[in-house]
Short mmCIF file of C-alpha atoms in Angstrom, two decimals:
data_model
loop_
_atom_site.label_atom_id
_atom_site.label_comp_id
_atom_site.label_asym_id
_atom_site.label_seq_id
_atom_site.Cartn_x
_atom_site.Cartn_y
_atom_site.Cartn_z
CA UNK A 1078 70.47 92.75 101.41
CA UNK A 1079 69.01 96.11 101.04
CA UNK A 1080 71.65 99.43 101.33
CA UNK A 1081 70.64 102.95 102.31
CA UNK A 1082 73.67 104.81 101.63
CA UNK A 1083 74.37 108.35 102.84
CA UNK A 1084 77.17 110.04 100.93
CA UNK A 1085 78.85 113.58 102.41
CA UNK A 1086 81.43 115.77 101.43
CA UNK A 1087 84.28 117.99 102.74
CA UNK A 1088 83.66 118.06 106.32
CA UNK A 1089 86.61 119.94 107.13
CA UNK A 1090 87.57 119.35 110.61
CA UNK A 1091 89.77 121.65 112.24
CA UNK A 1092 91.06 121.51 116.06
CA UNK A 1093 90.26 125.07 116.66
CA UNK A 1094 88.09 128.28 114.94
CA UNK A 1095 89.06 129.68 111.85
CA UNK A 1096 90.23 133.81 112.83
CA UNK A 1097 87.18 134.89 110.59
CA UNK A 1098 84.73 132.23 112.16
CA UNK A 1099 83.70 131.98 115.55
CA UNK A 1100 82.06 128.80 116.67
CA UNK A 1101 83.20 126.77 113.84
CA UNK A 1102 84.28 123.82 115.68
CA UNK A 1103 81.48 123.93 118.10
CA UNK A 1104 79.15 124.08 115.00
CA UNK A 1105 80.90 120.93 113.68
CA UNK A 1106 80.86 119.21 116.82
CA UNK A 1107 77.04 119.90 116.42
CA UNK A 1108 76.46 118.67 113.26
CA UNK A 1109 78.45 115.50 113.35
CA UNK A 1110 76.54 114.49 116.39
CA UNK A 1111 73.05 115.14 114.73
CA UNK A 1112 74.44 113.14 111.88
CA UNK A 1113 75.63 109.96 114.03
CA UNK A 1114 72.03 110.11 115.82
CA UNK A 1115 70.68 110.53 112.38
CA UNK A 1116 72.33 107.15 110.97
CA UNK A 1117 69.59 105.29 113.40
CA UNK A 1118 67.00 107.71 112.87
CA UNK A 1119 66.97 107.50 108.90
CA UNK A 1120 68.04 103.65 108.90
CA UNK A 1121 71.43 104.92 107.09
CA UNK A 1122 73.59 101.31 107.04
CA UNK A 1123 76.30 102.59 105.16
CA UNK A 1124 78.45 106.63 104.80
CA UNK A 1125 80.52 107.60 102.35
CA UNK A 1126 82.65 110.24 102.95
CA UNK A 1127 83.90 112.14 99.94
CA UNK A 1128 87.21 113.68 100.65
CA UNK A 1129 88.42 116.20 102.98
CA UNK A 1130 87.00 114.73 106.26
CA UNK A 1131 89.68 116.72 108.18
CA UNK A 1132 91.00 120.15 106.91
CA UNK A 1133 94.55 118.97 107.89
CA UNK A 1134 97.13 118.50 110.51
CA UNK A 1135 96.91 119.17 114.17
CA UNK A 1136 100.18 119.58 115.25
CA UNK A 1137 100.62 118.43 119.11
CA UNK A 1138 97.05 119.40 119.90
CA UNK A 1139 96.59 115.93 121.41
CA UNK A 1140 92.84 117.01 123.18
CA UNK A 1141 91.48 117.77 119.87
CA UNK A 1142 92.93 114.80 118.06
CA UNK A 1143 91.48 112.14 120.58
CA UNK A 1144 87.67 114.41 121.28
CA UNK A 1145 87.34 114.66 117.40
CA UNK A 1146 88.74 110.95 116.22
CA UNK A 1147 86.27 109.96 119.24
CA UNK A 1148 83.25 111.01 117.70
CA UNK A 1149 84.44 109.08 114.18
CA UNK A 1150 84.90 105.94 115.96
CA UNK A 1151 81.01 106.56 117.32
CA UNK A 1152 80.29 107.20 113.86
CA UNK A 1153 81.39 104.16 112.70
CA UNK A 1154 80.36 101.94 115.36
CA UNK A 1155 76.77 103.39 114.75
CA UNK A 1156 77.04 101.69 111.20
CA UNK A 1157 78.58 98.65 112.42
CA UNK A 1158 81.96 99.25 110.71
CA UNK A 1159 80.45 100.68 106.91
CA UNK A 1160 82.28 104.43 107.17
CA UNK A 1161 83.69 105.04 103.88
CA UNK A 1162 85.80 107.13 102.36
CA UNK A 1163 87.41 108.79 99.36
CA UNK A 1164 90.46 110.27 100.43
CA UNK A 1165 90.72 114.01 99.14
CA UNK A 1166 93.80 116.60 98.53
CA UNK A 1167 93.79 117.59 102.21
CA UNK A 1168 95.00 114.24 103.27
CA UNK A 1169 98.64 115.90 102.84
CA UNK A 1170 97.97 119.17 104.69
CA UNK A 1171 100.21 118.85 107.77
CA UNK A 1172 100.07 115.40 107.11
CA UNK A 1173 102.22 113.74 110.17
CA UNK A 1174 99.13 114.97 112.38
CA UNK A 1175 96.22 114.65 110.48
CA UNK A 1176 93.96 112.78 112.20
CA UNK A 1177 92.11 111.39 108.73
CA UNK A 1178 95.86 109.68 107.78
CA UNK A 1179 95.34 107.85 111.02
CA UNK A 1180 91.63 106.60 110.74
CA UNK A 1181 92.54 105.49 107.20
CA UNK A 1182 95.28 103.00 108.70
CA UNK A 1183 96.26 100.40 107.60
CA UNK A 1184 96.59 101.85 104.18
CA UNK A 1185 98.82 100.19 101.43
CA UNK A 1186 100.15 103.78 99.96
CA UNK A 1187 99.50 106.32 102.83
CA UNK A 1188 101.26 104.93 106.17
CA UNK A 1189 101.29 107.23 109.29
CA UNK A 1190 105.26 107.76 110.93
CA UNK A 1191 104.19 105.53 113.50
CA UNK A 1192 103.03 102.33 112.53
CA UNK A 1193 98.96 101.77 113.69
CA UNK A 1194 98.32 98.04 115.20
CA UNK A 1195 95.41 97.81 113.66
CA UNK A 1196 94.28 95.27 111.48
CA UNK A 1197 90.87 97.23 110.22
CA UNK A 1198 90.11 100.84 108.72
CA UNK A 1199 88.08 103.03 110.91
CA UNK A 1200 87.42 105.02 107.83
CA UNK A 1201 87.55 102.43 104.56
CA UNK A 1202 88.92 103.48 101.50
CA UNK A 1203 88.45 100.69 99.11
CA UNK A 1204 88.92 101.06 95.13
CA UNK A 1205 85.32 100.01 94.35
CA UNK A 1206 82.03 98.58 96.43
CA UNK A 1207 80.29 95.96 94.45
CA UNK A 1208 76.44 95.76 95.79
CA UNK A 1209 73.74 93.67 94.42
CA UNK A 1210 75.67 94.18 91.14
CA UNK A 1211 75.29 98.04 91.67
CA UNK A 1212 79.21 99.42 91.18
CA UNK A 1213 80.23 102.06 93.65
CA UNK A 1214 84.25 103.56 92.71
CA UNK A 1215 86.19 105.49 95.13
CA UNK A 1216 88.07 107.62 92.51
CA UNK A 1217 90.77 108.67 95.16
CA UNK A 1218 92.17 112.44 94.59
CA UNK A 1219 95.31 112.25 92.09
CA UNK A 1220 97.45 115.16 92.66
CA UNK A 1221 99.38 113.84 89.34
CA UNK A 1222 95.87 114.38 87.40
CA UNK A 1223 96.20 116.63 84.50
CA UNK A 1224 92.59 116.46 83.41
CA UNK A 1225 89.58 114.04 83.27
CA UNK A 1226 91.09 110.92 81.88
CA UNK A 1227 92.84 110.35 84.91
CA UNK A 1228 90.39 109.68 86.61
CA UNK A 1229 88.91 106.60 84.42
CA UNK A 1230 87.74 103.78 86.28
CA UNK A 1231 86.67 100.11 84.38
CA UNK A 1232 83.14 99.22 84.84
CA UNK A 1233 82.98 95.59 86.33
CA UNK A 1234 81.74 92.88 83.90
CA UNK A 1235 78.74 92.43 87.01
CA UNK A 1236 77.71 95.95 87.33
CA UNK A 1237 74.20 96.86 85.78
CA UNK A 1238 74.86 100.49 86.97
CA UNK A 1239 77.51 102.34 87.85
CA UNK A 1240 77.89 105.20 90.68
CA UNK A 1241 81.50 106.95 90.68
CA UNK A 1242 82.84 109.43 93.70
CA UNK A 1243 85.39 111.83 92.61
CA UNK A 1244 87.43 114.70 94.55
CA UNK A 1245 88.53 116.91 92.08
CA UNK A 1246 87.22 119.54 89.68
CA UNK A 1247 88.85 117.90 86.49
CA UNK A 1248 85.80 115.61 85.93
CA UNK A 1249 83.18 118.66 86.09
CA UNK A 1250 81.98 120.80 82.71
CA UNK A 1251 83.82 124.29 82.37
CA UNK A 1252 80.52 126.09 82.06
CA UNK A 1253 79.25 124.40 85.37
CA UNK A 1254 82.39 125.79 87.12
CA UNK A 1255 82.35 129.29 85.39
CA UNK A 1256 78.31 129.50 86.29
CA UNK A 1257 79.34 128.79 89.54
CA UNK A 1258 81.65 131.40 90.38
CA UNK A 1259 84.91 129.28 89.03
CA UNK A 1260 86.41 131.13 86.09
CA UNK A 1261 88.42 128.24 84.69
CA UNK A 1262 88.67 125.43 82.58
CA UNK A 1263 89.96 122.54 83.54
CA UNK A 1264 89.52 119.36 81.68
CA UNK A 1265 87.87 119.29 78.11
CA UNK A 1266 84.26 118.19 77.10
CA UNK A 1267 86.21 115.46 75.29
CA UNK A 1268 88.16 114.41 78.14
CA UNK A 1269 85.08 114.55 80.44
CA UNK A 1270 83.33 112.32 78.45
CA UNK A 1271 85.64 109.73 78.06
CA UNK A 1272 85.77 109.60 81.96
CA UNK A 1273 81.92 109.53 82.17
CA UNK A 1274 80.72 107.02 79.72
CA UNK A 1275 80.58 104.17 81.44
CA UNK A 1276 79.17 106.25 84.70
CA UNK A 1277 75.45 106.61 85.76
CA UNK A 1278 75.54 108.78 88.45
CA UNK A 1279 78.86 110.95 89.41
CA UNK A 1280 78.87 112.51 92.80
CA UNK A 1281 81.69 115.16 93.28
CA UNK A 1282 83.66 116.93 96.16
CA UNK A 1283 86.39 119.51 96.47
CA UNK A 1284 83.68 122.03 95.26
CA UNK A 1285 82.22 124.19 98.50
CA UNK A 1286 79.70 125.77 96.41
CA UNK A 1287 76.13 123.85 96.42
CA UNK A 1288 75.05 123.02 93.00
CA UNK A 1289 72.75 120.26 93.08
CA UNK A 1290 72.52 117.69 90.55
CA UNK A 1291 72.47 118.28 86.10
CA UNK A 1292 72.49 115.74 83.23
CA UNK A 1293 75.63 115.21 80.97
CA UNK A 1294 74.77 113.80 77.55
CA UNK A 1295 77.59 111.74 77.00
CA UNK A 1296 78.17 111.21 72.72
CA UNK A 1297 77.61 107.54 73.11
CA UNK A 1298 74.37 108.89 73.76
CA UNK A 1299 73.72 107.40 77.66
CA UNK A 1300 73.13 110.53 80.55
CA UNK A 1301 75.52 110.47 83.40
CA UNK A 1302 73.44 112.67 86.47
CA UNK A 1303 76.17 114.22 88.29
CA UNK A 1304 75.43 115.74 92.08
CA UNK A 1305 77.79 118.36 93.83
CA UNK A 1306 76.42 118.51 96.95
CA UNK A 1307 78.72 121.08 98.51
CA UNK A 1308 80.86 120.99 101.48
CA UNK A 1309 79.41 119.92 105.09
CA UNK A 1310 81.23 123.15 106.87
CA UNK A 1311 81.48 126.60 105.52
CA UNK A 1312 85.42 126.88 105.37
CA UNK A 1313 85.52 130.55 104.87
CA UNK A 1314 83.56 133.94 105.85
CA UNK A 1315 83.05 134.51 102.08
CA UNK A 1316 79.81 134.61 100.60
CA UNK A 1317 80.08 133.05 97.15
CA UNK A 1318 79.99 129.43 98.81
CA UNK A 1319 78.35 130.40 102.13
CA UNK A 1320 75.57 128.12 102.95
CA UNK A 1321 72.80 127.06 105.53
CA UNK A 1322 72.39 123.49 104.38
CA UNK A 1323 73.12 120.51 102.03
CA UNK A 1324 71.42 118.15 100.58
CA UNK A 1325 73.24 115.07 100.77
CA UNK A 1326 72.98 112.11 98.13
CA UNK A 1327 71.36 109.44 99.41
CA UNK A 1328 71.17 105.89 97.35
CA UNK A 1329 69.13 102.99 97.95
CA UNK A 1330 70.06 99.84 96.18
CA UNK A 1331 67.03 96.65 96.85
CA UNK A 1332 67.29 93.32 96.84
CA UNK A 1333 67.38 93.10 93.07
CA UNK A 1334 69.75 95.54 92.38
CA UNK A 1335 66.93 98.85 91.70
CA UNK A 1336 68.71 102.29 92.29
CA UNK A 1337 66.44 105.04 93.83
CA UNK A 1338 68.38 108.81 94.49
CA UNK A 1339 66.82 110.90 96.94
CA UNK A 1340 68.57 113.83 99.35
CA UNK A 1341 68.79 114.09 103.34
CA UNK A 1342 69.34 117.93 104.22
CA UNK A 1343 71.68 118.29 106.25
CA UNK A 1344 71.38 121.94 108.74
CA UNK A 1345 74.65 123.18 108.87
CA UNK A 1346 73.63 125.22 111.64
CA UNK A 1347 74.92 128.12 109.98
CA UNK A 1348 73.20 131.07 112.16
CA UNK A 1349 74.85 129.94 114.74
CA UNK A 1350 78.57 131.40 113.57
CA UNK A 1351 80.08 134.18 113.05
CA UNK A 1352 81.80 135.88 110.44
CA UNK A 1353 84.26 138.87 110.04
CA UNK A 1354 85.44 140.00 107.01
CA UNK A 1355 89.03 139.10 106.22
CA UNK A 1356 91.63 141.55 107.00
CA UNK A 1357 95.46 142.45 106.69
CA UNK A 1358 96.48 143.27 110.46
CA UNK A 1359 96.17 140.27 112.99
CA UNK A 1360 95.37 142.25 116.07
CA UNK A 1361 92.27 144.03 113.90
CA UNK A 1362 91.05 140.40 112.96
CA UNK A 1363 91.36 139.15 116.87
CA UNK A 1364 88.87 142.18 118.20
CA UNK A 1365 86.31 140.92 115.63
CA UNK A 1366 85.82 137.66 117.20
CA UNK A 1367 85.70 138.79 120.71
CA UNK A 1368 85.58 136.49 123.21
CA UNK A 1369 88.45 133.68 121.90
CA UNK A 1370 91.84 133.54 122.72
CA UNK A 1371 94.41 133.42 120.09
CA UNK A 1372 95.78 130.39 121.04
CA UNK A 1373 92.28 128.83 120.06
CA UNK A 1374 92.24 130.51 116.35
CA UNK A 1375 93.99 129.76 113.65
CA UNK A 1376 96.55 132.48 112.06
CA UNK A 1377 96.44 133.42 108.42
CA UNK A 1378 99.48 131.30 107.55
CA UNK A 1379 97.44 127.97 109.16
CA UNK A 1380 94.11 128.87 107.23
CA UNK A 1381 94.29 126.17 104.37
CA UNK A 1382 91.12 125.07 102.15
CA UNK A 1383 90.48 124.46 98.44
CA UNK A 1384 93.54 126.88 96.95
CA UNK A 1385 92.58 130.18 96.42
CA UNK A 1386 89.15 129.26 96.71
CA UNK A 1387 88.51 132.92 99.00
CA UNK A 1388 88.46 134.21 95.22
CA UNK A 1389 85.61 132.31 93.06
CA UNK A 1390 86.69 134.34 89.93
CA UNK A 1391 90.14 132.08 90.26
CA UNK A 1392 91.32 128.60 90.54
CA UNK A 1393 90.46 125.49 92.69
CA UNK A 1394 93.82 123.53 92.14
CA UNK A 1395 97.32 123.89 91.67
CA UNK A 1396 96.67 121.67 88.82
CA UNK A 1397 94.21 124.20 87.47
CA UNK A 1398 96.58 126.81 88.00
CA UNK A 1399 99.43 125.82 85.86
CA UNK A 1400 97.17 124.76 83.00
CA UNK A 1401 95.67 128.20 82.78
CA UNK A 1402 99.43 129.87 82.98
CA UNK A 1403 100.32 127.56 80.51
CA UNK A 1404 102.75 126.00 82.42
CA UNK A 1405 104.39 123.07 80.08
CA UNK A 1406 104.66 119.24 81.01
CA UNK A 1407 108.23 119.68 82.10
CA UNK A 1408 107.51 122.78 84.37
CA UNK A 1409 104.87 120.57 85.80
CA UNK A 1410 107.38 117.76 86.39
CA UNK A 1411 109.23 120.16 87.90
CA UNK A 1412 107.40 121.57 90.50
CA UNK A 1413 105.93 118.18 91.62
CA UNK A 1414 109.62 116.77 92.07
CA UNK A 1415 110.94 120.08 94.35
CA UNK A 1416 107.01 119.59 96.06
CA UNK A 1417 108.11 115.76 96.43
CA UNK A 1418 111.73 115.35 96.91
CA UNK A 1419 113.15 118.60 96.85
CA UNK A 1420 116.85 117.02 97.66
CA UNK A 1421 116.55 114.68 94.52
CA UNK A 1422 119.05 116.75 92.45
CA UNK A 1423 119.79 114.42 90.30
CA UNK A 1424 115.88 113.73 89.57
CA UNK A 1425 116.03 117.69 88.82
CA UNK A 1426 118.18 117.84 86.94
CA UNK A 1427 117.58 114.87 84.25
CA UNK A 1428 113.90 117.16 83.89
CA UNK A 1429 115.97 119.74 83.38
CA UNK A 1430 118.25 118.56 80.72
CA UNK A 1431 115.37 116.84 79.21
CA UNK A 1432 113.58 120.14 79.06
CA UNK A 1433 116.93 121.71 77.42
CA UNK A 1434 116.91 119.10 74.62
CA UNK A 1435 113.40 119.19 73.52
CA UNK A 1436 113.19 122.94 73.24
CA UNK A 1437 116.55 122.87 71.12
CA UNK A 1438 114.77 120.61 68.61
CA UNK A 1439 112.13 123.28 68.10
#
């Protein structure tokens, strides 16, 4: 069987406009219908979504939830069941309500309150796709990940090439980030290319910024491409990352196993919003997108995308965050146990004690 295979990233979907952007759910409403009709059109039998389908939670909004979960069920019953995706950081924004936890079930590790009876994914989020011996991996986000080698996946024994999706900004060079507006390090060359060498072709999310596709000369001396598409939605009224398009991956795999890359450009219908520059006082902000109610924008405490990714010159992780502070293993451990279980004293405190006893043998 022959596969045309459409991958997308960060879509982003939020019940109602951001305060700084009117007509951003309208505009998504748009653009996920043109993509549905364009699954026929282009002869698309198989999407890959990579991370971040949904921005987050959506509280009791139960309109918005069933219009918006709607047109993902259309989506996938346009491709006869193939919607796929990597599951991103934004999975645990709000998570109770988010409507991607719920199109993911039944999922062995990330169960909705109330169990689904369902015995099928709407949205599939499998470790690995094996086609015509062409290896796809989900590399799922890993908000445990201290750099690259996390993020290693084996190569199956059948695989003649190998195509990995990742969600994170560990697996991408520092001077890719820091030419893109991202002053940080995050994972060394060293660690990078242990993660890549066995990888082809590396297609990457979490990043909003477009940045096409560049060659990584691995020492081994094998060329991983790797493609950062950019996000599907512009999530803020910045301009570093504002965009009018992307241009999606899109692999075909024939009969024998052949791998051709090409793009689909997808209009983002980006004229079509509009933004106001963020400011401090909430009734200022309101009488810059005339015309919506509050109750249909989101306040500055409920605007949540890539962390602190309003400032390019800063970080795109917490991860990131504590490794350019410094931040030790233990403080890491820390944080990640209070984030976790932050009435696990006990779990605190053996850290802590830990922490006490290493630093006295210094």
């Amino acid at each position: 069987m022959k596969y045309k295979i459409l991958v997308v990233n960060d879509f982003h979907k939020k019940m109602k406009d951001v305060t700084t952007i009117k007509g951003y759910v309208d505009v998504q409403n748009k653009v996920q219908s043109e993509l549905t009709d364009s699954i026929v059109k282009e002869g698309f039998n198989k999407v890959i979504i990579n991370g971040d389908w949904y921005d987050g939670g959506y509280g009791s909004d139960t309109a918005s939830v069933l219009a918006h979960t709607e047109a993902d069920r259309k989506m996938y019953e346009t491709l006869g069941g193939e919607l796929y995706g990597v599951i991103g950081n934004h999975i645990r924004v709000r998570m109770d309500s988010n409507p991607e936890l719920f199109l993911i079930q039944p999922h062995p590790y990330f169960k909705t309150r109330v169990p689904v009876d369902r015995d099928y994914q709407i949205i599939r989020t499998p470790d690995k796709l094996l086609l015509n011996g062409v290896q796809i991996s989900f590399c799922h986000h890993n908000r445990y990940a201290k750099g690259a080698r996390d993020y290693i996946v084996e190569r199956d024994e059948n695989a003649h090439y190998h195509i990995a999706l990742y969600h994170t900004e560990d697996v991408i060079p520092s001077n890719v980030l820091y030419n893109a507006g991202y002053g940080t390090m995050v994972s060394e060359d060293s660690q990078i290319a242990e993660c890549l060498w066995n990888v082809d072709y590396a297609i990457v999310g979490h990043i909003h910024k477009p940045i096409g596709a560049f060659p990584i000369r691995l020492p081994n001396g094998r060329v991983c491409t790797m493609c950062i598409p950019g996000s599907l939605t512009n999530t803020d009224s910045g301009l570093n990352a504002r965009h009018d398009y992307v241009d999606a991956p899109v692999i075909e795999i024939d009969d024998d196993g052949k791998v051709t890359h090409s793009y689909f450009r997808i209009n983002m219908h980006t004229d079509e919003l509009h933004f106001a520059e963020k400011v401090d006082n909430s009734a200022t902000k309101l009488k810059t997108i005339r015309g919506n109610a509050k109750k249909n924008l989101y306040t500055d405490e409920e605007e949540i995308t890539t962390l602190f990714e309003n400032d390019p010159k800063t970080f795109t992780s917490l991860n990131s965050f504590m490794l350019k502070q410094g931040y030790s293993d233990s403080d890491k451990e820390l944080i990640q146990t209070v984030l976790d279980s932050p009435t696990d004293i006990k779990k605190l405190m053996e850290i802590w004690n830990k922490r006490e006893s290493e630093e006295s043998l210094i």
